[in-house]
Tab-separated table of C-alpha atoms in Angstrom:
chain	number	residue	atom	x	y	z
P	155	MET	CA	112.793	127.133	84.413
P	156	GLU	CA	111.045	129.417	86.833
P	157	ASN	CA	110.436	126.696	89.284
P	158	GLU	CA	113.822	125.313	88.901
P	159	ASN	CA	115.167	129.008	89.981
P	160	LYS	CA	112.814	128.903	93.110
P	161	LEU	CA	114.229	125.366	94.123
P	162	GLY	CA	117.725	126.680	93.754
P	163	LYS	CA	117.389	130.327	95.263
P	164	GLU	CA	114.359	130.747	97.266
P	165	LYS	CA	114.329	130.690	101.021
P	166	ILE	CA	113.942	126.961	102.108
P	167	SER	CA	111.297	127.863	104.731
P	168	LYS	CA	109.178	129.569	101.940
P	169	LEU	CA	109.811	126.688	99.580
P	170	LEU	CA	108.679	123.973	102.247
P	171	LEU	CA	105.504	125.991	103.251
P	172	ALA	CA	104.404	126.328	99.636
P	173	PHE	CA	105.178	122.624	98.564
P	174	SER	CA	104.268	120.864	101.897
P	175	VAL	CA	101.031	122.531	103.107
P	176	PRO	CA	99.024	121.175	99.981
P	177	ALA	CA	100.525	117.712	100.423
P	178	ILE	CA	99.767	117.557	104.346
P	179	ILE	CA	96.353	118.593	103.816
P	180	GLY	CA	95.883	116.094	100.901
P	181	MET	CA	97.009	113.317	103.132
P	182	LEU	CA	95.214	114.165	106.189
P	183	VAL	CA	91.970	114.222	104.151
P	184	ASN	CA	92.907	110.844	102.702
P	185	THR	CA	93.756	109.553	106.229
P	186	LEU	CA	90.297	110.619	107.302
P	187	TYR	CA	88.393	108.082	105.186
P	188	ASN	CA	89.429	105.059	107.407
P	189	ILE	CA	89.570	106.913	110.850
P	190	ILE	CA	86.008	108.686	110.434
P	191	ASP	CA	84.601	105.235	109.551
P	192	ARG	CA	86.292	103.768	112.682
P	193	MET	CA	84.887	106.534	115.031
P	194	TYR	CA	81.292	106.019	113.836
P	195	ILE	CA	81.665	102.055	113.779
P	196	GLY	CA	83.013	102.115	117.400
P	197	ASN	CA	80.121	104.048	118.558
P	198	ILE	CA	77.489	101.538	117.160
P	199	PRO	CA	75.120	100.886	120.032
P	200	GLU	CA	75.651	97.508	121.974
P	201	VAL	CA	78.068	96.135	119.175
P	202	GLY	CA	80.483	98.915	118.661
P	203	LYS	CA	83.521	97.262	120.287
P	204	LEU	CA	83.187	94.011	118.493
P	205	ALA	CA	82.353	95.983	115.133
P	206	ILE	CA	85.524	98.293	115.446
P	207	THR	CA	87.520	94.907	115.865
P	208	GLY	CA	85.994	93.353	112.844
P	209	VAL	CA	86.784	96.505	110.848
P	210	GLY	CA	90.511	96.246	112.199
P	211	ILE	CA	90.766	92.634	111.037
P	212	THR	CA	89.957	93.921	107.338
P	213	MET	CA	92.932	96.297	107.463
P	214	PRO	CA	95.290	93.816	105.667
P	215	LEU	CA	92.699	93.484	102.897
P	216	MET	CA	92.287	97.401	102.558
P	217	THR	CA	95.908	97.477	102.269
P	218	ILE	CA	96.209	95.190	99.668
P	219	ILE	CA	93.618	97.230	97.579
P	220	LEU	CA	95.917	100.126	98.232
P	221	ALA	CA	99.120	98.503	97.206
P	222	PHE	CA	97.758	97.775	93.687
P	223	GLY	CA	96.685	101.290	93.583
P	224	MET	CA	100.002	102.417	94.401
P	225	LEU	CA	101.732	100.134	91.863
P	226	VAL	CA	99.739	101.684	89.160
P	227	GLY	CA	99.179	105.185	90.342
P	228	VAL	CA	102.616	106.200	91.714
P	229	GLY	CA	104.359	104.620	88.747
P	230	THR	CA	102.304	106.364	86.299
P	231	ALA	CA	102.535	109.837	88.129
P	232	ALA	CA	106.205	109.453	88.021
P	233	ARG	CA	106.213	108.620	84.188
P	234	ILE	CA	103.958	111.484	83.320
P	235	SER	CA	105.866	113.757	85.133
P	236	LEU	CA	109.064	112.730	83.464
P	237	PHE	CA	107.506	112.858	79.889
P	238	LEU	CA	105.785	116.317	80.539
P	239	GLY	CA	109.187	117.598	81.339
P	240	LYS	CA	110.515	116.360	77.886
P	241	HIS	CA	107.637	118.226	76.329
P	242	LYS	CA	106.271	114.773	75.199
P	243	GLU	CA	102.543	115.070	76.086
P	244	GLU	CA	101.489	112.391	73.568
P	245	VAL	CA	103.685	109.675	75.570
P	246	ALA	CA	102.399	110.984	78.898
P	247	GLU	CA	98.648	110.730	77.430
P	248	LYS	CA	99.508	106.826	76.741
P	249	HIS	CA	100.660	106.143	80.136
P	250	LEU	CA	97.380	107.731	81.462
P	251	GLY	CA	95.183	105.572	79.157
P	252	ASN	CA	97.286	102.304	80.041
P	253	ALA	CA	97.003	103.136	83.749
P	254	PHE	CA	93.294	103.542	83.601
P	255	VAL	CA	92.883	100.116	81.919
P	256	LEU	CA	95.371	98.524	84.462
P	257	ILE	CA	93.361	99.795	87.270
P	258	ILE	CA	90.152	98.465	85.949
P	259	ILE	CA	92.070	94.874	85.257
P	260	PHE	CA	93.277	94.892	88.688
P	261	SER	CA	90.126	95.974	90.376
P	262	ILE	CA	87.958	93.447	88.806
P	263	LEU	CA	90.569	90.643	89.850
P	264	ILE	CA	90.862	92.024	93.313
P	265	THR	CA	86.822	91.999	93.682
P	266	ILE	CA	86.421	88.445	92.238
P	267	MET	CA	89.179	86.954	94.229
P	268	GLY	CA	88.090	89.063	97.228
P	269	LEU	CA	84.712	88.083	97.473
P	270	ILE	CA	85.492	84.381	96.633
P	271	PHE	CA	88.053	83.955	99.267
P	272	MET	CA	86.926	86.553	101.841
P	273	GLU	CA	85.890	84.078	104.461
P	274	PRO	CA	89.098	82.056	104.761
P	275	LEU	CA	91.302	85.114	104.294
P	276	LEU	CA	89.245	87.052	107.388
P	277	LYS	CA	89.925	83.784	109.797
P	278	ALA	CA	93.515	83.733	108.456
P	279	PHE	CA	93.728	87.727	109.528
P	280	GLY	CA	92.435	86.951	112.970
P	281	ALA	CA	88.604	87.019	112.915
P	282	SER	CA	86.636	85.003	115.555
P	283	ALA	CA	82.935	83.967	115.324
P	284	ASP	CA	81.997	87.066	117.069
P	285	THR	CA	83.850	89.566	114.892
P	286	GLU	CA	83.785	87.886	111.360
P	287	ILE	CA	80.183	89.052	110.758
P	288	TYR	CA	81.190	92.523	111.092
P	289	ALA	CA	84.412	92.245	108.919
P	290	ARG	CA	82.344	90.411	106.183
P	291	GLN	CA	79.458	92.918	106.065
P	292	TYR	CA	82.149	95.808	105.640
P	293	MET	CA	84.263	93.982	102.840
P	294	GLN	CA	81.465	92.606	100.906
P	295	ILE	CA	80.655	96.299	100.033
P	296	ILE	CA	84.217	97.446	99.985
P	297	PHE	CA	85.234	94.735	97.552
P	298	MET	CA	82.274	95.556	95.411
P	299	GLY	CA	83.254	99.081	95.375
P	300	THR	CA	87.182	98.335	94.435
P	301	ILE	CA	86.929	99.741	90.912
P	302	VAL	CA	86.046	103.305	92.333
P	303	SER	CA	88.528	102.964	95.010
P	304	MET	CA	91.410	102.237	92.882
P	305	LEU	CA	90.601	104.765	90.471
P	306	SER	CA	90.012	107.594	92.811
P	307	PHE	CA	93.464	106.808	94.564
P	308	GLY	CA	95.468	105.761	91.680
P	309	LEU	CA	94.583	108.567	89.078
P	310	ASN	CA	94.522	111.348	91.573
P	311	HIS	CA	98.506	111.017	91.659
P	312	SER	CA	98.408	111.758	87.896
P	313	ILE	CA	96.609	115.035	88.794
P	314	ARG	CA	99.257	116.286	90.724
P	315	SER	CA	102.006	115.177	88.232
P	316	ASP	CA	99.790	117.145	85.615
P	317	GLY	CA	100.862	120.388	87.492
P	318	SER	CA	97.747	120.821	89.594
P	319	PRO	CA	98.390	119.879	93.116
P	320	LYS	CA	95.551	121.974	94.581
P	321	ILE	CA	92.893	119.993	92.389
P	322	ALA	CA	94.528	116.908	93.817
P	323	MET	CA	93.967	117.940	97.237
P	324	PHE	CA	90.598	119.155	96.611
P	325	SER	CA	89.483	115.709	95.135
P	326	MET	CA	90.456	114.146	98.275
P	327	LEU	CA	88.642	116.788	100.156
P	328	ILE	CA	85.395	116.089	98.227
P	329	GLY	CA	85.554	112.304	99.026
P	330	ALA	CA	86.259	112.963	102.536
P	331	ILE	CA	83.458	115.662	103.291
P	332	THR	CA	80.994	113.441	101.514
P	333	ASN	CA	81.958	110.481	103.906
P	334	ILE	CA	81.577	112.591	106.863
P	335	ILE	CA	78.181	113.595	105.806
P	336	LEU	CA	76.870	109.988	104.941
P	337	ASP	CA	78.574	107.916	107.787
P	338	PRO	CA	75.960	109.150	110.536
P	339	ILE	CA	73.117	109.130	108.133
P	340	LEU	CA	73.540	105.608	106.807
P	341	ILE	CA	75.163	104.000	110.041
P	342	PHE	CA	72.706	105.462	112.511
P	343	GLY	CA	69.951	107.252	110.527
P	344	PHE	CA	69.144	104.203	108.240
P	345	GLY	CA	70.259	101.637	110.853
P	346	LEU	CA	72.600	99.845	108.586
P	347	GLY	CA	75.658	99.639	110.993
P	348	VAL	CA	78.935	98.429	109.625
P	349	ARG	CA	77.358	98.043	106.242
P	350	GLY	CA	76.405	101.807	106.307
P	351	ALA	CA	80.114	102.871	106.861
P	352	ALA	CA	81.145	100.710	103.928
P	353	ILE	CA	78.349	102.017	101.414
P	354	ALA	CA	79.440	105.654	102.709
P	355	THR	CA	83.150	105.059	101.804
P	356	VAL	CA	82.147	103.754	98.460
P	357	ILE	CA	79.699	106.444	97.507
P	358	SER	CA	82.364	109.121	98.639
P	359	GLN	CA	84.934	107.349	96.495
P	360	ILE	CA	82.290	107.236	93.342
P	361	VAL	CA	82.075	111.094	93.873
P	362	THR	CA	85.890	111.481	93.757
P	363	THR	CA	86.209	109.307	90.714
P	364	VAL	CA	83.600	111.252	88.734
P	365	TRP	CA	85.478	114.524	89.657
P	366	ILE	CA	88.835	112.936	88.633
P	367	MET	CA	87.586	111.462	85.430
P	368	SER	CA	85.847	114.861	84.409
P	369	TYR	CA	89.106	116.662	85.019
P	370	PHE	CA	91.084	114.148	82.700
P	371	LEU	CA	88.113	114.160	79.825
P	372	LYS	CA	86.648	117.826	80.145
P	373	GLY	CA	88.695	119.765	82.538
P	374	LYS	CA	91.898	122.091	82.089
P	375	SER	CA	94.481	119.226	82.357
P	376	THR	CA	97.434	119.200	80.056
P	377	ILE	CA	96.914	115.704	79.277
P	378	LYS	CA	93.704	113.866	78.403
P	379	LEU	CA	92.347	110.621	78.876
P	380	LYS	CA	91.664	109.358	75.233
P	381	LYS	CA	90.106	106.098	73.649
P	382	LYS	CA	93.344	105.496	71.447
P	383	ASN	CA	95.445	105.292	74.448
P	384	LEU	CA	93.567	102.502	75.961
P	385	LYS	CA	95.508	99.832	74.484
P	386	LEU	CA	97.995	98.296	76.787
P	387	GLU	CA	101.537	98.613	75.433
P	388	LYS	CA	104.161	96.455	77.011
P	389	TRP	CA	106.822	98.998	77.444
P	390	ILE	CA	104.589	101.433	79.118
P	391	VAL	CA	103.053	98.824	81.438
P	392	LEU	CA	106.758	97.703	82.499
P	393	SER	CA	107.768	101.348	83.050
P	394	ILE	CA	104.636	102.014	85.226
P	395	PHE	CA	105.484	98.615	87.231
P	396	SER	CA	109.141	99.566	87.443
P	397	ILE	CA	108.680	102.449	89.551
P	398	GLY	CA	105.446	101.508	91.437
P	399	ILE	CA	106.750	98.181	92.423
P	400	SER	CA	108.525	99.760	95.397
P	401	PRO	CA	105.781	101.398	97.238
P	402	CYS	CA	103.459	98.373	96.372
P	403	SER	CA	106.028	96.051	98.064
P	404	MET	CA	106.054	98.320	101.170
P	405	GLN	CA	102.244	98.328	101.397
P	406	LEU	CA	102.224	94.393	101.026
P	407	ALA	CA	104.942	94.311	103.571
P	408	ALA	CA	102.777	96.286	106.022
P	409	CYS	CA	99.877	93.801	105.126
P	410	VAL	CA	102.047	91.082	106.431
P	411	VAL	CA	102.978	93.040	109.618
P	412	GLN	CA	99.019	93.782	109.900
P	413	VAL	CA	98.162	89.929	109.805
P	414	ILE	CA	100.978	88.841	112.352
P	415	ALA	CA	99.856	91.540	114.616
P	416	ASN	CA	96.156	90.731	114.458
P	417	ASN	CA	96.771	86.990	115.458
P	418	SER	CA	99.398	87.768	118.027
P	419	LEU	CA	96.814	90.349	119.556
P	420	LYS	CA	94.169	87.679	119.193
P	421	TYR	CA	96.152	84.990	121.010
P	422	HIS	CA	97.355	87.046	123.791
P	423	GLY	CA	94.486	89.431	124.252
P	424	GLY	CA	91.523	88.316	122.679
P	425	ASP	CA	89.170	90.047	120.269
P	426	LEU	CA	89.112	93.372	122.097
P	427	ALA	CA	92.898	93.567	121.626
P	428	ILE	CA	92.606	93.939	117.958
P	429	GLY	CA	90.007	96.530	118.552
P	430	ALA	CA	92.305	98.462	120.729
P	431	MET	CA	95.039	98.242	118.157
P	432	THR	CA	92.677	99.619	115.779
P	433	ILE	CA	92.115	102.552	117.819
P	434	VAL	CA	95.932	102.989	118.805
P	435	GLN	CA	96.980	102.955	115.067
P	436	SER	CA	94.144	105.299	114.122
P	437	ILE	CA	95.413	107.898	116.672
P	438	GLY	CA	99.047	107.382	115.705
P	439	MET	CA	98.274	108.202	111.948
P	440	ILE	CA	96.593	111.556	112.886
P	441	PHE	CA	100.222	112.638	114.002
P	442	LEU	CA	102.169	110.530	111.599
P	443	THR	CA	100.405	111.652	108.564
P	444	PRO	CA	101.351	115.327	108.284
P	445	ILE	CA	105.227	114.198	108.329
P	446	PHE	CA	104.526	112.181	105.393
P	447	GLY	CA	102.999	115.278	103.738
P	448	LEU	CA	106.202	117.253	104.789
P	449	ASN	CA	108.115	114.431	102.977
P	450	GLN	CA	106.406	115.058	99.757
P	451	GLY	CA	106.981	118.836	99.723
P	452	SER	CA	110.499	118.567	100.802
P	453	GLN	CA	111.457	115.681	98.354
P	454	PRO	CA	111.790	118.065	95.208
P	455	ILE	CA	113.770	120.622	97.307
P	456	ILE	CA	116.151	118.192	98.355
P	457	GLY	CA	116.601	116.300	95.175
P	458	TYR	CA	117.157	119.598	93.088
P	459	ASN	CA	119.702	121.340	95.516
P	460	TYR	CA	121.554	117.958	96.041
P	461	GLY	CA	121.913	117.442	92.110
P	462	ALA	CA	122.969	121.037	92.096
P	463	LYS	CA	125.761	120.380	94.672
P	464	GLN	CA	124.155	123.045	96.868
P	465	TYR	CA	124.589	121.068	100.048
P	466	ASN	CA	124.083	123.580	102.542
P	467	ARG	CA	120.384	124.059	101.097
P	468	VAL	CA	119.943	120.380	101.285
P	469	LYS	CA	121.276	120.237	104.918
P	470	GLN	CA	119.031	123.322	105.853
P	471	THR	CA	115.943	121.540	104.059
P	472	VAL	CA	116.398	118.379	106.036
P	473	LEU	CA	117.054	120.121	109.260
P	474	TYR	CA	113.820	122.212	109.012
P	475	GLY	CA	112.093	118.943	107.914
P	476	VAL	CA	113.385	117.127	111.104
P	477	ILE	CA	112.471	120.027	113.311
P	478	VAL	CA	108.854	120.621	112.207
P	479	ALA	CA	108.382	116.748	112.299
P	480	THR	CA	109.666	116.405	115.860
P	481	ILE	CA	107.491	119.231	117.054
P	482	ILE	CA	104.596	117.623	115.497
P	483	VAL	CA	105.168	114.149	117.146
P	484	THR	CA	106.169	115.587	120.541
P	485	ILE	CA	102.860	117.380	120.577
P	486	GLY	CA	101.131	114.030	119.727
P	487	TRP	CA	103.301	112.179	122.478
P	488	LEU	CA	102.213	114.790	125.005
P	489	VAL	CA	98.644	114.619	124.160
P	490	VAL	CA	98.650	110.751	124.130
P	491	GLN	CA	100.298	110.601	127.530
P	492	ILE	CA	98.228	113.532	129.224
P	493	ALA	CA	94.854	112.456	127.958
P	494	PRO	CA	94.668	108.927	126.234
P	495	GLU	CA	91.173	108.323	127.580
P	496	LEU	CA	89.790	111.479	125.818
P	497	LEU	CA	91.381	110.248	122.522
P	498	ILE	CA	89.925	106.471	122.800
P	499	ARG	CA	86.461	107.569	123.812
P	500	ILE	CA	85.870	109.187	120.386
P	501	PHE	CA	86.205	105.657	119.018
P	502	ASN	CA	84.444	103.870	121.924
P	503	ASN	CA	83.345	104.142	125.561
P	504	ASP	CA	83.422	100.323	126.626
P	505	PRO	CA	85.000	100.083	129.934
P	506	GLU	CA	86.977	96.771	129.040
P	507	LEU	CA	88.159	98.135	125.584
P	508	LEU	CA	89.001	101.407	127.081
P	509	GLU	CA	91.500	99.981	129.447
P	510	ILE	CA	93.136	97.883	127.186
P	511	ALA	CA	93.473	100.703	124.544
P	512	LYS	CA	94.710	103.044	127.085
P	513	THR	CA	97.660	101.038	128.207
P	514	GLY	CA	98.391	100.113	124.497
P	515	LEU	CA	98.397	103.751	123.439
P	516	LYS	CA	100.599	104.841	126.138
P	517	ILE	CA	103.246	102.145	125.517
P	518	TYR	CA	102.923	101.609	121.914
P	519	LEU	CA	103.459	105.311	120.999
P	520	ALA	CA	106.012	106.174	123.862
P	521	ALA	CA	108.886	106.631	121.416
P	522	ILE	CA	107.068	108.606	118.758
P	523	PRO	CA	109.072	111.723	119.119
P	524	VAL	CA	111.925	110.036	117.511
P	525	ILE	CA	109.995	108.649	114.499
P	526	GLY	CA	109.951	112.339	113.115
P	527	PHE	CA	113.575	112.309	112.421
P	528	GLN	CA	113.379	108.551	111.182
P	529	ILE	CA	110.751	109.415	108.469
P	530	ILE	CA	112.412	112.542	107.229
P	531	SER	CA	115.892	110.902	107.228
P	532	SER	CA	114.698	107.926	105.168
P	533	ASN	CA	112.853	110.428	102.746
P	534	PHE	CA	116.493	112.284	102.240
P	535	PHE	CA	117.984	109.175	101.027
P	536	GLN	CA	115.162	108.724	98.529
P	537	SER	CA	115.455	112.333	97.506
P	538	ILE	CA	119.024	111.962	96.471
P	539	GLY	CA	118.623	108.736	94.565
P	540	LYS	CA	119.818	106.213	97.262
P	541	ALA	CA	116.683	104.073	96.681
P	542	LYS	CA	118.345	100.756	98.416
P	543	ILE	CA	119.216	102.642	101.747
P	544	SER	CA	115.618	104.443	101.586
P	545	MET	CA	113.786	101.066	101.066
P	546	PHE	CA	115.916	99.664	104.076
P	547	LEU	CA	115.053	102.303	106.202
P	548	SER	CA	111.270	102.217	105.325
P	549	LEU	CA	111.119	98.653	105.823
P	550	LEU	CA	113.247	98.747	109.108
P	551	ARG	CA	110.611	99.567	111.501
P	552	GLN	CA	107.703	98.163	110.057
P	553	VAL	CA	109.262	94.727	108.822
P	554	ILE	CA	112.760	93.869	109.874
P	555	LEU	CA	112.148	95.132	113.479
P	556	LEU	CA	108.749	94.921	114.423
P	557	ILE	CA	107.728	91.411	113.038
P	558	PRO	CA	110.358	89.779	115.191
P	559	LEU	CA	109.636	91.923	118.236
P	560	MET	CA	106.018	91.064	117.983
P	561	LEU	CA	106.753	87.367	117.648
P	562	ILE	CA	109.156	87.026	120.641
P	563	LEU	CA	108.325	89.676	123.445
P	564	PRO	CA	104.569	88.429	123.965
P	565	ASN	CA	105.979	84.902	124.874
P	566	PHE	CA	107.438	86.497	127.757
P	567	ILE	CA	105.371	89.197	128.872
P	568	GLY	CA	102.013	88.531	127.008
P	569	LEU	CA	99.962	91.560	125.419
P	570	ASN	CA	102.273	94.174	126.876
P	571	GLY	CA	104.993	92.708	124.711
P	572	ILE	CA	103.108	93.749	121.573
P	573	TRP	CA	102.689	97.154	122.901
P	574	ILE	CA	106.457	97.434	123.943
P	575	ALA	CA	107.392	95.802	120.493
P	576	GLY	CA	106.420	99.081	118.801
P	577	ALA	CA	108.126	101.348	120.996
P	578	LEU	CA	111.223	99.405	121.040
P	579	ALA	CA	111.159	99.310	117.182
P	580	ASP	CA	110.864	103.233	116.830
P	581	VAL	CA	113.850	103.721	119.232
P	582	LEU	CA	116.114	101.113	117.203
P	583	SER	CA	115.021	102.206	113.885
P	584	ALA	CA	115.867	105.725	114.893
P	585	ILE	CA	119.450	104.805	116.163
P	586	ILE	CA	120.167	102.799	113.049
P	587	THR	CA	118.955	105.580	110.686
P	588	GLY	CA	120.889	108.262	112.706
P	589	ILE	CA	124.038	106.212	112.230
P	590	LEU	CA	123.568	105.932	108.146
P	591	PHE	CA	122.558	109.650	108.313
P	592	TYR	CA	125.388	110.806	110.152
P	593	SER	CA	127.741	108.990	107.648
P	594	ASN	CA	126.178	110.375	104.738
P	595	MET	CA	126.197	113.964	106.159
P	596	LYS	CA	130.016	113.454	106.726
P	597	LYS	CA	130.460	112.535	103.441
P	598	MET	CA	128.571	115.297	102.059
P	599	ASN	CA	130.571	117.587	104.067
P	600	ASN	CA	133.882	116.489	102.839
P	601	GLU	CA	132.732	116.878	99.317
P	602	ASN	CA	131.736	120.214	99.908
P	603	ARG	CA	135.082	121.269	101.419
P	604	VAL	CA	136.795	119.809	98.425
P	605	GLU	CA	134.712	121.903	96.041
P	606	GLU	CA	135.000	124.991	98.165
P	607	ARG	CA	138.875	124.365	98.069
P	608	GLU	CA	138.903	124.031	94.448
P	609	VAL	CA	137.158	127.062	93.826
P	610	ALA	CA	139.323	129.082	96.060
P	611	LEU	CA	142.550	127.556	94.077
P	612	ALA	CA	140.862	128.483	90.889
């Protein structure tokens, strides 16, 4: 009740800070896993430019692991929140137990299938004779650590649903710090190269998993992981999948985009073009990740006040979100345009790779100032329960627009067509989102006027 009063009455700016900052920190930390690996891998002496390309080729496989982690993790977290709100702790615990078993099953299947079909998959994803060895070295170890990867990611959502966002943030922080410390030791100190980066990632995920498991077994959690709840129940599994299928589908769609992009980059620019895209996307995620955290923080505020028909507070929340998001991405755009080489050299110093990545970075992220609005607006529709519009907008840039543009433009202007496709998809998706957003805001304003008139007449 106290939280509800806050959502409906407290200053929007204060609420956004309280809800968004832990989410932003947590998501930034999570993003560091991949970025730190790529930074160190790209700086391996003599082979760094091919090694980072090899790791870039593995991104679709990493996305598949993430997709199934979200299928179980996001769905479980939503159900746990629902049943805790109804004071049905036992049912929430059953969902946690079933989620644990589902993650074990999926991780074993992914590990077996991944190791068996890894070679043909890597070739299909754009690996060449020069880069396949690095991709294979990396994914062999990552696949063997799938179980801790999925447990650490999947169950961490449930910690947040259990009412402990700071502990959820801290669990990711532990993993990232462990990864940061181990990467240089294993990659350079022990001379393990790409394998060292993968081992560091798996060890950091083991540490995170131990922390999360101890929270649900012996910690101060509201719900516990109990042996009696490990038996799968059909209705629980279906309820988890019904919610988790949406973010899972979006990740699988992203996987398709990555495969198409890798093959197009290889055809029009060679192996180094894939390495350049890996660097470009890593830099882009640094600036976009805080916006996803801002979305997580604003979602309950928008949803509660929309349900309470306090539309002015809804508009204020969205407005603040758009302003903050736009400031973040505009700063990112300025840094990218002013000092692209400085950013790229963090990953690799090779002159040829540097030149390709510099051009790609400046063009591909040329329109990111409008992306803040697009991401926040898409979250607005999700927060007010318009799931179809939200999913359409989420897929709009990455799938509906980007895939056709990446397939068509390079046929006319070569490699630059792939970079331009990214910027053009940003602009078009922002325009379409703006039209839908304006239409919905106009409708909401009309409803607000009608209610104010009814109150005045009463």
